[in-house]
Amino acid sequence: MRRPFMAANWKMNKTVSEALDMATELKELVSDVEDVDMALCSPATNLYPLKNLLKDTKIALGGQNLHYKESGAFTAELSTDMLKSVGCEYAVIGHSERREIFGEDDELINLKMKRAVAEGITPILCIGEKLEEREAGKHFARVKFQLAADLSGLEAEDVEDIVLAYEPLWAIGTGETATPEQAEEIIKYIREELARMYDEETAEKVRIQYGGSVKPWNVKEIMEQPNIDGALVGGASLEAESFSKIIKFEEQ
Ligand code: PGA
């Protein structure tokens, strides 16, 4: 069985003191959570202090990006060693904001995926279509293309441990969510595509999150879908109370 996985994507939010305040509150609110994996994907400046605060808890840490080279002249970039040294188990890769605003293409994302997997950081690979692609009925083709390009060269044994996040661009930060049925339809398709690219067993192991305006009030219905294993949460992950409610989706 796949364990549910709820990840916060804080984007460019929170100073160190704000991050520590939120995490202190969250740690109490989720101290009784046993069956859900949780992670805070924070701006890099907060990771080391968060590592110290969260060391005896089940709340894991993630970066929001990484560079595919080991080290060197790459001003402002972060290596996998740097992320590991501040306690990161995860890194978000290929978020649509990186793709759209910072021009990351699938070739670059694939290099980052290979680096993460080789260095023992679990990637949370974001894929998803734009509004015009959905309206033109091209959303299945879009995610199929992204899977093939972003996972190119990775073996089944690498892929079974990664996390995918299906995030339709039109639902991110807009308050507009895909309906649970729309999300399930395409996430099921993603799993079938993984089975075609690798095999059934691998496809069954991969955890696939939904992301895009997940809130405490809609998370239960989303999590009731058989192929949806968790959520990647932006806005509603900034406050401890709302993120803890998402983590405890069964109680909503
Ligand atoms: P949102 O962001 O929850 O604010 O829509 C999700 C994401 O971008 O990962």
PDB file of C-alpha atoms and ligand atoms in Angstrom:
ATOM      1  CA  MET A   1       0.000   0.000   0.000  1.00  0.00           C
ATOM      2  CA  ARG A   2       1.192   3.491  -0.790  1.00  0.00           C
ATOM      3  CA  ARG A   3       1.503   5.755   2.253  1.00  0.00           C
ATOM      4  CA  PRO A   4      -0.231   9.115   1.922  1.00  0.00           C
ATOM      5  CA  PHE A   5       2.226  11.989   1.543  1.00  0.00           C
ATOM      6  CA  MET A   6       1.400  15.634   2.204  1.00  0.00           C
ATOM      7  CA  ALA A   7       4.032  18.173   1.216  1.00  0.00           C
ATOM      8  CA  ALA A   8       4.042  21.912   1.799  1.00  0.00           C
ATOM      9  CA  ASN A   9       5.445  24.061  -0.958  1.00  0.00           C
ATOM     10  CA  TRP A  10       6.151  27.388   0.705  1.00  0.00           C
ATOM     11  CA  LYS A  11       7.480  28.986  -2.497  1.00  0.00           C
ATOM     12  CA  MET A  12       9.096  32.376  -1.750  1.00  0.00           C
ATOM     13  CA  ASN A  13       7.450  32.826   1.627  1.00  0.00           C
ATOM     14  CA  LYS A  14       8.647  32.920   5.236  1.00  0.00           C
ATOM     15  CA  THR A  15      11.638  34.414   6.981  1.00  0.00           C
ATOM     16  CA  VAL A  16      13.500  32.227   9.478  1.00  0.00           C
ATOM     17  CA  SER A  17      11.410  33.405  12.421  1.00  0.00           C
ATOM     18  CA  GLU A  18       8.153  32.929  10.511  1.00  0.00           C
ATOM     19  CA  ALA A  19       9.231  29.448   9.433  1.00  0.00           C
ATOM     20  CA  LEU A  20      10.165  28.462  12.977  1.00  0.00           C
ATOM     21  CA  ASP A  21       6.903  29.807  14.398  1.00  0.00           C
ATOM     22  CA  MET A  22       4.863  27.831  11.871  1.00  0.00           C
ATOM     23  CA  ALA A  23       6.883  24.636  12.355  1.00  0.00           C
ATOM     24  CA  THR A  24       6.703  24.891  16.156  1.00  0.00           C
ATOM     25  CA  GLU A  25       2.933  25.057  15.952  1.00  0.00           C
ATOM     26  CA  LEU A  26       2.707  22.333  13.307  1.00  0.00           C
ATOM     27  CA  LYS A  27       4.876  19.950  15.283  1.00  0.00           C
ATOM     28  CA  GLU A  28       2.353  20.034  18.153  1.00  0.00           C
ATOM     29  CA  LEU A  29      -0.680  19.784  15.905  1.00  0.00           C
ATOM     30  CA  VAL A  30       0.576  16.675  14.070  1.00  0.00           C
ATOM     31  CA  SER A  31       2.378  14.928  16.941  1.00  0.00           C
ATOM     32  CA  ASP A  32      -0.256  12.166  16.870  1.00  0.00           C
ATOM     33  CA  VAL A  33      -0.044  11.533  13.109  1.00  0.00           C
ATOM     34  CA  GLU A  34       1.205   8.019  12.361  1.00  0.00           C
ATOM     35  CA  ASP A  35       0.101   7.004   8.891  1.00  0.00           C
ATOM     36  CA  VAL A  36       0.854  10.012   6.746  1.00  0.00           C
ATOM     37  CA  ASP A  37       4.262  11.172   5.543  1.00  0.00           C
ATOM     38  CA  MET A  38       4.752  14.937   5.742  1.00  0.00           C
ATOM     39  CA  ALA A  39       7.329  17.375   4.474  1.00  0.00           C
ATOM     40  CA  LEU A  40       7.982  21.095   4.416  1.00  0.00           C
ATOM     41  CA  CYS A  41       9.592  22.257   1.176  1.00  0.00           C
ATOM     42  CA  SER A  42      10.970  25.564   2.309  1.00  0.00           C
ATOM     43  CA  PRO A  43      13.110  28.352   0.932  1.00  0.00           C
ATOM     44  CA  ALA A  44      16.725  27.326   1.479  1.00  0.00           C
ATOM     45  CA  THR A  45      17.418  30.004   4.097  1.00  0.00           C
ATOM     46  CA  ASN A  46      15.079  28.262   6.556  1.00  0.00           C
ATOM     47  CA  LEU A  47      16.252  24.706   6.113  1.00  0.00           C
ATOM     48  CA  TYR A  48      19.049  24.548   8.672  1.00  0.00           C
ATOM     49  CA  PRO A  49      17.069  26.118  11.519  1.00  0.00           C
ATOM     50  CA  LEU A  50      14.108  23.902  10.605  1.00  0.00           C
ATOM     51  CA  LYS A  51      16.337  20.841  10.669  1.00  0.00           C
ATOM     52  CA  ASN A  52      17.261  21.601  14.280  1.00  0.00           C
ATOM     53  CA  LEU A  53      13.690  22.313  15.306  1.00  0.00           C
ATOM     54  CA  LEU A  54      12.233  19.210  13.646  1.00  0.00           C
ATOM     55  CA  LYS A  55      14.954  16.680  14.400  1.00  0.00           C
ATOM     56  CA  ASP A  56      12.864  14.468  16.707  1.00  0.00           C
ATOM     57  CA  THR A  57       9.694  14.689  14.672  1.00  0.00           C
ATOM     58  CA  LYS A  58       8.257  12.891  11.647  1.00  0.00           C
ATOM     59  CA  ILE A  59       8.150  16.115   9.633  1.00  0.00           C
ATOM     60  CA  ALA A  60      10.688  15.830   6.821  1.00  0.00           C
ATOM     61  CA  LEU A  61      12.302  18.645   4.866  1.00  0.00           C
ATOM     62  CA  GLY A  62      12.554  19.356   1.186  1.00  0.00           C
ATOM     63  CA  GLY A  63      14.219  21.906  -1.045  1.00  0.00           C
ATOM     64  CA  GLN A  64      12.347  23.593  -3.885  1.00  0.00           C
ATOM     65  CA  ASN A  65      14.998  23.094  -6.534  1.00  0.00           C
ATOM     66  CA  LEU A  66      18.515  21.726  -7.036  1.00  0.00           C
ATOM     67  CA  HIS A  67      21.352  21.891  -9.525  1.00  0.00           C
ATOM     68  CA  TYR A  68      22.380  18.851 -11.528  1.00  0.00           C
ATOM     69  CA  LYS A  69      26.123  19.373 -11.088  1.00  0.00           C
ATOM     70  CA  GLU A  70      28.064  18.418  -7.983  1.00  0.00           C
ATOM     71  CA  SER A  71      29.559  21.860  -7.330  1.00  0.00           C
ATOM     72  CA  GLY A  72      31.219  24.757  -9.106  1.00  0.00           C
ATOM     73  CA  ALA A  73      30.599  28.079 -10.779  1.00  0.00           C
ATOM     74  CA  PHE A  74      26.810  28.163 -10.662  1.00  0.00           C
ATOM     75  CA  THR A  75      26.022  31.334  -8.747  1.00  0.00           C
ATOM     76  CA  ALA A  76      22.941  31.104  -6.512  1.00  0.00           C
ATOM     77  CA  GLU A  77      22.340  27.416  -7.166  1.00  0.00           C
ATOM     78  CA  LEU A  78      22.088  24.600  -4.605  1.00  0.00           C
ATOM     79  CA  SER A  79      23.727  21.193  -4.894  1.00  0.00           C
ATOM     80  CA  THR A  80      22.324  17.914  -3.615  1.00  0.00           C
ATOM     81  CA  ASP A  81      25.127  17.778  -1.004  1.00  0.00           C
ATOM     82  CA  MET A  82      24.111  21.193   0.275  1.00  0.00           C
ATOM     83  CA  LEU A  83      20.488  20.124   0.528  1.00  0.00           C
ATOM     84  CA  LYS A  84      21.416  16.906   2.316  1.00  0.00           C
ATOM     85  CA  SER A  85      23.647  18.810   4.734  1.00  0.00           C
ATOM     86  CA  VAL A  86      20.626  20.783   5.942  1.00  0.00           C
ATOM     87  CA  GLY A  87      18.460  17.713   6.344  1.00  0.00           C
ATOM     88  CA  CYS A  88      16.565  17.529   3.060  1.00  0.00           C
ATOM     89  CA  GLU A  89      15.131  14.196   2.042  1.00  0.00           C
ATOM     90  CA  TYR A  90      13.073  15.671  -0.787  1.00  0.00           C
ATOM     91  CA  ALA A  91      13.296  18.317  -3.480  1.00  0.00           C
ATOM     92  CA  VAL A  92      10.564  19.726  -5.676  1.00  0.00           C
ATOM     93  CA  ILE A  93      11.670  19.468  -9.299  1.00  0.00           C
ATOM     94  CA  GLY A  94      10.050  21.010 -12.344  1.00  0.00           C
ATOM     95  CA  HIS A  95       7.429  23.089 -10.565  1.00  0.00           C
ATOM     96  CA  SER A  96       5.361  24.972 -13.133  1.00  0.00           C
ATOM     97  CA  GLU A  97       6.642  28.281 -11.751  1.00  0.00           C
ATOM     98  CA  ARG A  98      10.205  27.135 -12.489  1.00  0.00           C
ATOM     99  CA  ARG A  99       9.113  26.031 -15.948  1.00  0.00           C
ATOM    100  CA  GLU A 100       7.071  29.126 -16.801  1.00  0.00           C
ATOM    101  CA  ILE A 101       8.844  31.980 -15.012  1.00  0.00           C
ATOM    102  CA  PHE A 102      12.416  30.690 -15.032  1.00  0.00           C
ATOM    103  CA  GLY A 103      12.359  28.896 -18.349  1.00  0.00           C
ATOM    104  CA  GLU A 104      13.261  25.411 -17.143  1.00  0.00           C
ATOM    105  CA  ASP A 105      12.724  22.904 -19.918  1.00  0.00           C
ATOM    106  CA  ASP A 106      12.230  19.159 -19.778  1.00  0.00           C
ATOM    107  CA  GLU A 107      15.835  18.483 -20.694  1.00  0.00           C
ATOM    108  CA  LEU A 108      17.073  20.423 -17.672  1.00  0.00           C
ATOM    109  CA  ILE A 109      14.432  18.862 -15.449  1.00  0.00           C
ATOM    110  CA  ASN A 110      15.555  15.424 -16.575  1.00  0.00           C
ATOM    111  CA  LEU A 111      19.161  16.227 -15.575  1.00  0.00           C
ATOM    112  CA  LYS A 112      17.933  17.343 -12.160  1.00  0.00           C
ATOM    113  CA  MET A 113      15.877  14.156 -11.782  1.00  0.00           C
ATOM    114  CA  LYS A 114      18.890  12.005 -12.563  1.00  0.00           C
ATOM    115  CA  ARG A 115      21.027  13.916 -10.091  1.00  0.00           C
ATOM    116  CA  ALA A 116      18.443  13.718  -7.302  1.00  0.00           C
ATOM    117  CA  VAL A 117      17.925   9.996  -7.744  1.00  0.00           C
ATOM    118  CA  ALA A 118      21.669   9.297  -7.907  1.00  0.00           C
ATOM    119  CA  GLU A 119      22.271  11.313  -4.748  1.00  0.00           C
ATOM    120  CA  GLY A 120      19.468   9.893  -2.636  1.00  0.00           C
ATOM    121  CA  ILE A 121      17.151  12.887  -2.641  1.00  0.00           C
ATOM    122  CA  THR A 122      13.556  11.947  -3.393  1.00  0.00           C
ATOM    123  CA  PRO A 123      12.287  14.187  -6.175  1.00  0.00           C
ATOM    124  CA  ILE A 124       8.753  15.511  -6.131  1.00  0.00           C
ATOM    125  CA  LEU A 125       8.407  15.890  -9.889  1.00  0.00           C
ATOM    126  CA  CYS A 126       5.672  18.312 -10.933  1.00  0.00           C
ATOM    127  CA  ILE A 127       3.832  17.802 -14.194  1.00  0.00           C
ATOM    128  CA  GLY A 128       0.582  19.209 -15.519  1.00  0.00           C
ATOM    129  CA  GLU A 129      -1.070  21.065 -18.342  1.00  0.00           C
ATOM    130  CA  LYS A 130      -1.971  24.684 -19.036  1.00  0.00           C
ATOM    131  CA  LEU A 131      -5.559  25.844 -19.361  1.00  0.00           C
ATOM    132  CA  GLU A 132      -5.430  26.048 -23.148  1.00  0.00           C
ATOM    133  CA  GLU A 133      -4.067  22.502 -23.333  1.00  0.00           C
ATOM    134  CA  ARG A 134      -6.949  21.207 -21.204  1.00  0.00           C
ATOM    135  CA  GLU A 135      -9.484  23.155 -23.257  1.00  0.00           C
ATOM    136  CA  ALA A 136      -8.049  21.648 -26.427  1.00  0.00           C
ATOM    137  CA  GLY A 137      -8.231  18.146 -24.905  1.00  0.00           C
ATOM    138  CA  LYS A 138      -4.451  17.852 -24.915  1.00  0.00           C
ATOM    139  CA  HIS A 139      -3.911  17.293 -21.193  1.00  0.00           C
ATOM    140  CA  PHE A 140      -3.253  13.566 -21.503  1.00  0.00           C
ATOM    141  CA  ALA A 141      -0.735  14.136 -24.282  1.00  0.00           C
ATOM    142  CA  ARG A 142       0.939  16.859 -22.228  1.00  0.00           C
ATOM    143  CA  VAL A 143       1.572  14.699 -19.154  1.00  0.00           C
ATOM    144  CA  LYS A 144       2.593  11.760 -21.325  1.00  0.00           C
ATOM    145  CA  PHE A 145       5.222  13.935 -22.984  1.00  0.00           C
ATOM    146  CA  GLN A 146       6.466  15.270 -19.646  1.00  0.00           C
ATOM    147  CA  LEU A 147       6.760  11.775 -18.158  1.00  0.00           C
ATOM    148  CA  ALA A 148       8.752  10.513 -21.124  1.00  0.00           C
ATOM    149  CA  ALA A 149      11.064  13.535 -21.194  1.00  0.00           C
ATOM    150  CA  ASP A 150      11.540  14.100 -17.468  1.00  0.00           C
ATOM    151  CA  LEU A 151      12.080  10.425 -16.585  1.00  0.00           C
ATOM    152  CA  SER A 152      14.205   9.636 -19.626  1.00  0.00           C
ATOM    153  CA  GLY A 153      17.114   7.353 -18.738  1.00  0.00           C
ATOM    154  CA  LEU A 154      15.774   6.450 -15.289  1.00  0.00           C
ATOM    155  CA  GLU A 155      15.316   2.766 -14.458  1.00  0.00           C
ATOM    156  CA  ALA A 156      12.270   1.181 -12.820  1.00  0.00           C
ATOM    157  CA  GLU A 157      14.139   0.821  -9.523  1.00  0.00           C
ATOM    158  CA  ASP A 158      14.806   4.593  -9.510  1.00  0.00           C
ATOM    159  CA  VAL A 159      11.295   5.521 -10.477  1.00  0.00           C
ATOM    160  CA  GLU A 160       9.436   3.425  -7.895  1.00  0.00           C
ATOM    161  CA  ASP A 161      10.663   5.691  -5.089  1.00  0.00           C
ATOM    162  CA  ILE A 162      10.025   9.066  -6.666  1.00  0.00           C
ATOM    163  CA  VAL A 163       6.974  11.209  -6.007  1.00  0.00           C
ATOM    164  CA  LEU A 164       4.959  12.749  -8.821  1.00  0.00           C
ATOM    165  CA  ALA A 165       2.745  15.778  -8.346  1.00  0.00           C
ATOM    166  CA  TYR A 166       0.064  16.367 -10.942  1.00  0.00           C
ATOM    167  CA  GLU A 167      -0.547  20.101 -10.865  1.00  0.00           C
ATOM    168  CA  PRO A 168      -2.730  21.597 -13.597  1.00  0.00           C
ATOM    169  CA  LEU A 169      -1.455  25.148 -14.055  1.00  0.00           C
ATOM    170  CA  TRP A 170      -4.951  26.575 -14.123  1.00  0.00           C
ATOM    171  CA  ALA A 171      -5.559  25.358 -10.559  1.00  0.00           C
ATOM    172  CA  ILE A 172      -2.400  26.705  -8.921  1.00  0.00           C
ATOM    173  CA  GLY A 173      -3.018  29.607  -6.580  1.00  0.00           C
ATOM    174  CA  THR A 174      -6.257  30.401  -8.384  1.00  0.00           C
ATOM    175  CA  GLY A 175      -8.709  28.944  -5.886  1.00  0.00           C
ATOM    176  CA  GLU A 176      -9.914  26.789  -8.755  1.00  0.00           C
ATOM    177  CA  THR A 177      -9.359  23.079  -8.172  1.00  0.00           C
ATOM    178  CA  ALA A 178      -9.672  20.256 -10.575  1.00  0.00           C
ATOM    179  CA  THR A 179     -12.684  18.274  -9.412  1.00  0.00           C
ATOM    180  CA  PRO A 180     -11.665  15.112  -7.570  1.00  0.00           C
ATOM    181  CA  GLU A 181     -12.937  13.154 -10.594  1.00  0.00           C
ATOM    182  CA  GLN A 182     -10.884  15.222 -13.058  1.00  0.00           C
ATOM    183  CA  ALA A 183      -7.789  14.776 -10.899  1.00  0.00           C
ATOM    184  CA  GLU A 184      -8.390  11.032 -10.509  1.00  0.00           C
ATOM    185  CA  GLU A 185      -8.948  10.592 -14.249  1.00  0.00           C
ATOM    186  CA  ILE A 186      -5.587  12.033 -15.209  1.00  0.00           C
ATOM    187  CA  ILE A 187      -3.655  10.633 -12.247  1.00  0.00           C
ATOM    188  CA  LYS A 188      -4.988   7.180 -13.134  1.00  0.00           C
ATOM    189  CA  TYR A 189      -3.788   7.818 -16.681  1.00  0.00           C
ATOM    190  CA  ILE A 190      -0.342   8.833 -15.330  1.00  0.00           C
ATOM    191  CA  ARG A 191      -0.149   5.561 -13.425  1.00  0.00           C
ATOM    192  CA  GLU A 192      -1.156   3.591 -16.534  1.00  0.00           C
ATOM    193  CA  GLU A 193       1.465   5.449 -18.518  1.00  0.00           C
ATOM    194  CA  LEU A 194       4.101   4.537 -15.909  1.00  0.00           C
ATOM    195  CA  ALA A 195       3.027   0.902 -16.271  1.00  0.00           C
ATOM    196  CA  ARG A 196       3.527   1.168 -20.035  1.00  0.00           C
ATOM    197  CA  MET A 197       6.929   2.848 -19.633  1.00  0.00           C
ATOM    198  CA  TYR A 198       8.111   0.495 -16.888  1.00  0.00           C
ATOM    199  CA  ASP A 199       5.819  -2.203 -15.490  1.00  0.00           C
ATOM    200  CA  GLU A 200       2.672  -2.589 -13.355  1.00  0.00           C
ATOM    201  CA  GLU A 201       4.572  -3.199 -10.159  1.00  0.00           C
ATOM    202  CA  THR A 202       6.618  -0.016 -10.502  1.00  0.00           C
ATOM    203  CA  ALA A 203       3.545   2.008 -11.410  1.00  0.00           C
ATOM    204  CA  GLU A 204       1.713   0.744  -8.326  1.00  0.00           C
ATOM    205  CA  LYS A 205       4.549   1.867  -6.056  1.00  0.00           C
ATOM    206  CA  VAL A 206       4.909   5.449  -7.272  1.00  0.00           C
ATOM    207  CA  ARG A 207       3.162   7.986  -5.080  1.00  0.00           C
ATOM    208  CA  ILE A 208       1.225  10.561  -7.074  1.00  0.00           C
ATOM    209  CA  GLN A 209       0.057  13.751  -5.421  1.00  0.00           C
ATOM    210  CA  TYR A 210      -2.494  16.235  -6.631  1.00  0.00           C
ATOM    211  CA  GLY A 211      -1.608  19.925  -6.343  1.00  0.00           C
ATOM    212  CA  GLY A 212      -3.566  23.080  -7.090  1.00  0.00           C
ATOM    213  CA  SER A 213      -5.701  24.910  -4.523  1.00  0.00           C
ATOM    214  CA  VAL A 214      -5.857  22.007  -2.056  1.00  0.00           C
ATOM    215  CA  LYS A 215      -7.573  23.254   1.103  1.00  0.00           C
ATOM    216  CA  PRO A 216      -8.828  21.673   4.347  1.00  0.00           C
ATOM    217  CA  TRP A 217     -12.376  21.665   2.953  1.00  0.00           C
ATOM    218  CA  ASN A 218     -11.614  19.816  -0.287  1.00  0.00           C
ATOM    219  CA  VAL A 219      -8.798  17.470   0.737  1.00  0.00           C
ATOM    220  CA  LYS A 220     -10.949  14.585   1.969  1.00  0.00           C
ATOM    221  CA  GLU A 221     -12.758  14.172  -1.339  1.00  0.00           C
ATOM    222  CA  ILE A 222      -9.479  14.408  -3.240  1.00  0.00           C
ATOM    223  CA  MET A 223      -7.893  11.760  -1.024  1.00  0.00           C
ATOM    224  CA  GLU A 224     -10.870   9.433  -1.498  1.00  0.00           C
ATOM    225  CA  GLN A 225      -9.792   8.916  -5.097  1.00  0.00           C
ATOM    226  CA  PRO A 226      -7.999   5.578  -5.434  1.00  0.00           C
ATOM    227  CA  ASN A 227      -5.000   6.803  -7.403  1.00  0.00           C
ATOM    228  CA  ILE A 228      -4.338  10.010  -5.454  1.00  0.00           C
ATOM    229  CA  ASP A 229      -1.787   9.471  -2.707  1.00  0.00           C
ATOM    230  CA  GLY A 230      -1.343  12.937  -1.284  1.00  0.00           C
ATOM    231  CA  ALA A 231      -1.120  16.621  -2.022  1.00  0.00           C
ATOM    232  CA  LEU A 232       1.446  19.270  -2.811  1.00  0.00           C
ATOM    233  CA  VAL A 233       0.079  22.322  -1.081  1.00  0.00           C
ATOM    234  CA  GLY A 234       0.995  25.962  -1.635  1.00  0.00           C
ATOM    235  CA  GLY A 235      -1.219  28.648  -0.079  1.00  0.00           C
ATOM    236  CA  ALA A 236      -2.907  26.419   2.501  1.00  0.00           C
ATOM    237  CA  SER A 237       0.448  25.130   3.772  1.00  0.00           C
ATOM    238  CA  LEU A 238       1.592  28.500   5.069  1.00  0.00           C
ATOM    239  CA  GLU A 239      -0.482  28.309   8.253  1.00  0.00           C
ATOM    240  CA  ALA A 240       0.074  25.422  10.676  1.00  0.00           C
ATOM    241  CA  GLU A 241      -3.590  24.982  11.385  1.00  0.00           C
ATOM    242  CA  SER A 242      -4.727  24.631   7.787  1.00  0.00           C
ATOM    243  CA  PHE A 243      -1.791  22.425   6.789  1.00  0.00           C
ATOM    244  CA  SER A 244      -2.361  20.175   9.813  1.00  0.00           C
ATOM    245  CA  LYS A 245      -5.991  19.772   8.739  1.00  0.00           C
ATOM    246  CA  ILE A 246      -4.825  18.728   5.293  1.00  0.00           C
ATOM    247  CA  ILE A 247      -2.404  16.235   6.846  1.00  0.00           C
ATOM    248  CA  LYS A 248      -5.305  14.859   8.897  1.00  0.00           C
ATOM    249  CA  PHE A 249      -7.574  14.647   5.877  1.00  0.00           C
ATOM    250  CA  GLU A 250      -9.423  11.645   7.228  1.00  0.00           C
ATOM    251  CA  GLU A 251     -10.878  13.714  10.050  1.00  0.00           C
ATOM    252  CA  GLN A 252     -12.320  16.455   7.822  1.00  0.00           C
TER     253      GLN A 252
HETATM  254  P1  PGA B   1      -1.588  26.211  -4.340  1.00  0.00           P
HETATM  255  O1  PGA B   1      -0.135  25.844  -4.913  1.00  0.00           O
HETATM  256  O2  PGA B   1      -1.936  25.153  -3.311  1.00  0.00           O
HETATM  257  O3  PGA B   1      -1.406  27.577  -3.692  1.00  0.00           O
HETATM  258  O4  PGA B   1      -2.526  26.220  -5.480  1.00  0.00           O
HETATM  259  C1  PGA B   1       0.206  24.525  -5.227  1.00  0.00           C
HETATM  260  C2  PGA B   1       1.603  24.443  -5.801  1.00  0.00           C
HETATM  261  O5  PGA B   1       1.985  25.350  -6.572  1.00  0.00           O
HETATM  262  O6  PGA B   1       2.351  23.496  -5.530  1.00  0.00           O
END
